[in-house]
Coordinates of C-alpha atoms in Angstrom, one line a residue:
X1 CA -12.7 12.8 5.0
X2 CA -9.3 14.2 4.2
X3 CA -8.3 13.9 0.5
X4 CA -4.9 14.4 -1.3
X5 CA -4.2 15.5 -4.4
X6 CA -2.2 14.2 -7.5
X7 CA -0.5 17.3 -9.8
X8 CA -3.9 16.6 -12.5
X9 CA -6.5 17.5 -9.8
X10 CA -8.0 14.3 -9.2
X11 CA -8.0 13.1 -5.6
X12 CA -7.4 10.4 -3.4
X13 CA -9.8 9.5 0.6
X14 CA -6.9 10.1 2.8
X15 CA -8.1 6.6 4.7
X16 CA -9.3 3.8 2.4
X17 CA -9.8 0.4 3.2
X18 CA -6.0 -2.5 2.8
X19 CA -7.3 -5.6 1.9
X20 CA -4.2 -7.8 2.1
X21 CA -4.6 -10.3 4.2
X22 CA -8.7 -10.5 4.2
X23 CA -9.9 -14.4 3.7
X24 CA -11.9 -15.9 0.4
X25 CA -15.6 -15.6 2.2
X26 CA -14.5 -12.4 4.3
X27 CA -13.2 -9.7 2.0
X28 CA -16.3 -10.2 -0.5
X29 CA -18.4 -9.5 3.4
X30 CA -16.1 -6.6 4.8
X31 CA -16.0 -4.7 1.1
X32 CA -19.5 -4.5 1.3
X33 CA -20.5 -3.3 5.0
X34 CA -17.4 -1.1 4.1
X35 CA -18.9 0.2 1.0
X36 CA -22.7 1.1 3.9
X37 CA -20.9 2.5 5.9
X38 CA -18.8 5.4 3.8
X39 CA -15.4 4.1 2.2
X40 CA -14.8 5.1 -0.6
X41 CA -11.1 4.6 -1.3
X42 CA -9.8 0.3 -1.5
X43 CA -6.3 -1.2 -2.4
X44 CA -5.7 -4.6 -4.0
X45 CA -3.2 -6.0 -5.6
X46 CA -2.9 -9.6 -7.5
X47 CA -1.2 -11.6 -4.5
X48 CA -3.1 -11.5 -2.3
X49 CA -5.1 -13.8 -3.7
X50 CA -8.8 -11.7 -3.7
X51 CA -10.1 -9.5 -6.2
X52 CA -12.3 -11.7 -7.7
X53 CA -14.2 -11.7 -5.1
X54 CA -13.9 -7.7 -4.5
X55 CA -14.7 -7.7 -7.8
X56 CA -17.9 -9.0 -7.1
X57 CA -18.8 -6.7 -4.4
X58 CA -17.7 -3.9 -5.8
X59 CA -21.0 -5.2 -8.9
X60 CA -22.7 -5.8 -6.5
X61 CA -23.2 -2.8 -4.7
X62 CA -23.5 -0.7 -8.3
X63 CA -26.1 -2.7 -9.0
X64 CA -28.1 -2.2 -5.3
X65 CA -27.8 1.6 -5.7
X66 CA -24.8 1.7 -2.7
X67 CA -22.1 3.5 -4.9
X68 CA -20.7 4.5 -8.5
X69 CA -17.8 3.1 -10.6
X70 CA -17.2 7.0 -10.8
X71 CA -17.1 7.6 -6.3
X72 CA -15.1 4.8 -5.4
X73 CA -11.2 5.0 -6.0
X74 CA -9.3 1.2 -6.6
X75 CA -5.4 0.5 -6.8
X76 CA -4.0 -2.2 -6.8
X77 CA -0.5 -4.1 -8.1
X78 CA 1.1 -5.6 -10.1
X79 CA 2.8 -8.9 -8.4
X80 CA 7.6 -9.2 -9.4
X81 CA 6.3 -12.0 -11.4
X82 CA 5.7 -9.9 -14.2
X83 CA 8.1 -7.3 -15.2
X84 CA 9.2 -7.5 -18.5
X85 CA 7.4 -4.6 -20.3
X86 CA 5.4 -6.6 -22.8
X87 CA 3.1 -8.1 -19.4
X88 CA 2.5 -5.3 -17.5
X89 CA -0.5 -4.3 -19.5
X90 CA -1.6 -7.9 -19.2
X91 CA -0.6 -8.7 -15.8
X92 CA -3.4 -5.7 -15.5
X93 CA -6.4 -7.0 -17.6
X94 CA -6.5 -9.9 -15.2
X95 CA -6.3 -7.3 -12.7
X96 CA -9.9 -5.7 -14.1
X97 CA -10.9 -8.3 -14.9
X98 CA -11.2 -9.8 -11.8
X99 CA -12.1 -6.5 -10.0
X100 CA -14.6 -6.4 -12.6
X101 CA -14.4 -2.9 -13.8
X102 CA -13.3 -0.5 -17.2
X103 CA -9.6 0.6 -15.3
X104 CA -8.6 1.2 -11.7
X105 CA -7.3 4.1 -10.4
X106 CA -4.0 3.5 -10.2
X107 CA -1.6 1.4 -10.6
X108 CA 1.2 0.1 -8.3
X109 CA 5.0 -2.2 -8.8
X110 CA 5.0 -3.8 -5.7
X111 CA 8.3 -4.7 -5.3
X112 CA 11.3 -3.5 -6.6
X113 CA 12.3 -7.4 -7.0
X114 CA 11.6 -9.2 -9.8
X115 CA 10.8 -13.2 -10.3
X116 CA 10.5 -15.7 -13.0
X117 CA 7.4 -16.0 -14.4
X118 CA 5.8 -18.8 -13.4
X119 CA 7.2 -18.0 -9.5
X120 CA 4.8 -16.4 -7.2
X121 CA 7.3 -16.9 -3.9
X122 CA 10.5 -17.0 -3.8
X123 CA 11.7 -20.7 -2.7
X124 CA 15.3 -20.7 -4.2
X125 CA 18.3 -17.7 -5.6
X126 CA 16.8 -19.8 -8.9
X127 CA 13.3 -17.8 -8.5
X128 CA 14.9 -14.7 -8.2
X129 CA 15.8 -13.1 -11.5
X130 CA 18.0 -10.3 -11.4
X131 CA 17.7 -6.7 -12.2
X132 CA 20.4 -5.8 -14.2
X133 CA 18.4 -8.6 -16.7
X134 CA 15.3 -7.3 -15.9
X135 CA 15.7 -3.7 -14.8
X136 CA 13.3 -1.9 -13.6
X137 CA 13.6 0.8 -16.5
X138 CA 11.2 -1.5 -18.5
X139 CA 8.3 -2.2 -15.8
X140 CA 8.4 1.2 -16.2
X141 CA 7.8 1.3 -19.5
X142 CA 5.4 -1.2 -19.6
X143 CA 3.1 1.0 -16.1
X144 CA 4.0 4.0 -18.8
X145 CA 1.6 2.1 -21.5
X146 CA -0.7 1.1 -19.3
X147 CA -2.0 4.7 -18.6
X148 CA -1.5 6.0 -21.6
X149 CA -4.3 4.0 -22.9
X150 CA -6.3 5.0 -20.6
X151 CA -6.7 1.2 -18.0
X152 CA -5.4 3.0 -15.0
X153 CA -5.2 6.7 -14.0
X154 CA -2.5 6.8 -11.8
X155 CA 0.8 5.4 -11.8
X156 CA 2.8 4.6 -8.9
X157 CA 5.2 2.2 -6.7
X158 CA 5.5 0.6 -3.2
X159 CA 8.4 -0.4 -1.4
X160 CA 10.5 1.9 -3.0
X161 CA 13.7 4.5 -2.0
X162 CA 14.4 7.4 -3.4
X163 CA 17.6 6.0 -5.6
X164 CA 14.8 4.3 -7.1
X165 CA 12.7 6.0 -7.2
X166 CA 14.8 8.5 -9.4
X167 CA 16.9 5.9 -12.1
X168 CA 13.2 5.1 -14.1
X169 CA 12.3 8.1 -13.8
X170 CA 15.8 9.2 -14.9
X171 CA 15.7 7.2 -17.7
X172 CA 12.2 7.7 -19.3
X173 CA 10.7 11.4 -18.6
X174 CA 8.2 10.1 -16.7
X175 CA 8.0 10.9 -12.0
X176 CA 5.9 8.1 -10.3
X177 CA 3.2 9.3 -8.4
X178 CA 2.8 7.4 -5.3
X179 CA 5.2 5.6 -3.3
X180 CA 3.4 2.5 -0.7
X181 CA 5.8 2.4 2.3
X182 CA 5.2 0.9 5.6
X183 CA 4.5 3.4 7.5
X184 CA 3.8 3.3 11.5
X185 CA 3.6 5.6 14.2
X186 CA 8.0 3.2 15.1
X187 CA 8.8 3.7 11.3
X188 CA 8.5 7.3 10.3
X189 CA 10.0 7.1 6.7
X190 CA 10.9 11.0 7.4
X191 CA 13.3 10.9 5.0
X192 CA 11.7 9.1 2.4
X193 CA 8.6 12.0 3.0
X194 CA 10.4 14.7 2.5
X195 CA 12.3 13.3 -0.9
X196 CA 7.9 12.3 -1.8
X197 CA 6.6 15.2 -1.2
X198 CA 9.9 18.3 -2.2
X199 CA 8.5 15.7 -5.8
X200 CA 4.9 15.7 -6.2
X201 CA 5.7 12.4 -5.1
X202 CA 1.8 10.6 -3.3
X203 CA 3.0 9.2 0.3
X204 CA 0.0 5.3 1.2
X205 CA 0.9 3.8 4.5
X206 CA 0.3 0.5 4.9
X207 CA 0.9 -1.6 7.6
X208 CA 0.3 1.5 9.6
X209 CA -1.6 -1.1 13.3
X210 CA 2.1 -2.6 12.8
X211 CA 0.5 -6.0 11.3
X212 CA 0.4 -7.8 13.9
X213 CA -1.5 -10.2 12.6
X214 CA 1.4 -11.2 9.2
X215 CA 2.5 -14.8 9.7
X216 CA 4.3 -16.4 12.7
X217 CA 6.9 -16.6 11.0
X218 CA 7.2 -13.2 10.0
X219 CA 7.5 -11.7 13.5
X220 CA 10.8 -11.3 14.8
X221 CA 11.4 -12.6 18.7
X222 CA 10.8 -9.2 21.2
X223 CA 9.6 -7.1 18.8
X224 CA 8.3 -3.1 19.8
X225 CA 4.5 -3.2 20.0
X226 CA 2.9 -0.7 19.0
X227 CA 0.2 -0.5 21.0
X228 CA 1.6 -0.9 24.2
X229 CA 3.8 2.3 24.0
X230 CA 2.4 5.2 26.6
X231 CA 2.2 8.3 24.5
X232 CA 0.1 6.5 22.0
X233 CA -2.5 5.9 25.2
X234 CA -1.6 9.2 26.7
X235 CA -2.6 10.7 23.6
X236 CA -5.6 8.8 22.7
X237 CA -7.1 9.6 25.6
X238 CA -6.5 13.1 25.4
X239 CA -8.6 12.7 22.3
X240 CA -11.0 10.0 23.3
X241 CA -10.3 8.0 20.7
X242 CA -8.4 4.4 20.2
X243 CA -4.7 3.9 20.1
X244 CA -6.1 2.2 16.6
X245 CA -7.6 6.0 16.1
X246 CA -4.8 7.5 16.8
X247 CA -2.2 5.5 14.7
X248 CA -4.7 6.7 12.5
X249 CA -5.4 9.8 12.7
X250 CA -1.4 11.2 12.6
X251 CA -0.6 9.4 9.3
X252 CA -3.7 11.2 7.8
X253 CA -2.9 14.2 9.9
X254 CA 1.2 14.5 8.3
X255 CA -0.3 14.6 4.9
X256 CA -0.3 10.9 3.1
X257 CA -2.7 8.2 2.3
X258 CA -3.1 4.8 5.0
X259 CA -4.6 1.3 4.0
X260 CA -5.9 -0.1 7.3
X261 CA -7.2 -3.6 7.0
X262 CA -10.4 -5.0 8.9
X263 CA -13.3 -7.2 7.8
X264 CA -14.7 -6.5 11.5
X265 CA -18.1 -3.7 11.2
X266 CA -17.1 -2.5 13.9
X267 CA -13.7 -1.6 13.9
X268 CA -14.0 -0.6 9.5
X269 CA -16.3 2.1 11.8
X270 CA -13.3 3.6 13.7
X271 CA -11.0 2.7 11.7
X272 CA -13.6 5.5 9.4
X273 CA -14.2 7.5 11.4
X274 CA -9.6 8.5 12.6
X275 CA -9.2 10.4 9.4
X276 CA -11.9 13.2 11.6
X277 CA -9.5 13.3 14.0
X278 CA -7.8 16.8 14.1
X279 CA -4.5 16.7 16.7
X280 CA -3.2 19.6 17.7
X281 CA 1.0 20.9 17.1
X282 CA 2.3 19.6 20.3
X283 CA 0.4 15.9 20.0
X284 CA 2.0 15.3 16.7
X285 CA 5.0 16.7 18.1
X286 CA 5.1 14.0 20.6
X287 CA 3.8 11.2 18.5
X288 CA 6.6 11.4 16.5
X289 CA 9.0 11.1 19.5
X290 CA 8.2 8.1 19.7
X291 CA 9.1 6.9 16.3
X292 CA 12.2 3.9 16.3
X293 CA 12.4 3.3 12.0
X294 CA 11.3 -0.2 13.1
X295 CA 10.9 -1.8 10.4
X296 CA 7.5 -4.8 10.7
X297 CA 7.8 -5.6 6.9
X298 CA 12.1 -6.6 6.5
X299 CA 11.2 -7.0 2.8
X300 CA 13.9 -10.6 4.7
X301 CA 12.3 -13.1 2.4
X302 CA 12.6 -11.9 -1.2
X303 CA 17.4 -12.3 0.3
X304 CA 17.6 -15.0 -0.6
X305 CA 21.9 -16.5 -1.0
X306 CA 23.0 -16.9 -4.3
X307 CA 20.4 -13.6 -5.7
X308 CA 21.4 -10.2 -6.6
X309 CA 18.9 -8.9 -3.8
X310 CA 20.0 -8.0 -0.5
X311 CA 18.8 -6.0 2.1
X312 CA 20.9 -3.0 1.3
X313 CA 20.5 -3.0 -1.8
X314 CA 16.7 -3.5 -1.4
X315 CA 16.1 0.0 0.6
X316 CA 19.1 1.6 -0.5

C-alpha cells in the first residue's frame, strides 16, 4: 500500500473504503470483510446514516483481534446543518459515539453549504442558510477547536474550491490539511490538484468510478460513461487488470488518496489490489487525455431558486 503524508508525519493509506450509499445491513459485513483482507482506511460521514453499524464492525473487529484502533485510519464529515462554531464539537462527539471511537484521524467539512438546524436536505430555499449569515470561517474555527482538543488528529474540507480554502485560511491562519472532491478520469481536477500540491494540502478522490449507483434523479441523460472509454479498456488489457482497477490505479499513481465504495467481497479485493498497480509514464499520459471536465455530482441540489447558492458560487 502506498501512503500520503501529512505535515506532522502521519500517513493516510492511498486507497480506502468509501461508505456512501452502503446500506444498513450490508455495510457491517463490508467493513468486517474489508478489514480481514487488509483495508486500513475507512471514509465515513454522519449523513450517510450508517456510522452506528460501521462502529459496531470496528468494535467487533478489535475484539476479534483482526485489527486495532491504531492500525486503522478513519475519516468522517460534519454535515451542513451543524456549521455554527459551537455546533461542531457536539456533531463530532455524536459521530464518535456512533463509530465507538475516542478520536478520528480526519474530520472534514462535508460541503461549503449551510442548512437550518432541523433540515438534513433542502426542500425549499427556506431550508438553506446564507454563507453571509454563517460564514465558512466560523465553521472552520469549530474544526480547529476540535483538533486542539484531540477529538480528531487532522482537519480538512470537502467540495471546496481554492478560493474557499484561501478564505478560511486567511481568516484563521490555519490551512485545511485535506480536500476531498469528486475526481476521476473524466473529471481530473488538474487545476485544483495543482493548487493543493503547491499548498501542502492532501487530495482525496471520491466517486472515482463515476458513481453510477447514485440516485436516478441525479443521473443526466446521455452522460459519458467511464467504463465505455476505449483508452481505459486498452490500458486495462496492457496491465492485465479491470477497467475499474485502472481508474483506481491512476488515482493512486498521481499521488491522491481514493475511496471506492463496495459491499461485494470480490470487488473489495480487486479494488484494494488496484493500489499496487504501477502505470507507466506513457500510460498516465494517455489517461490524462481522456479528461472531459465532466462532473457527475453537480451540486445543483443545493442551488434552489431564492437561495444564495448557485453553481457558480458553489464551485467558485
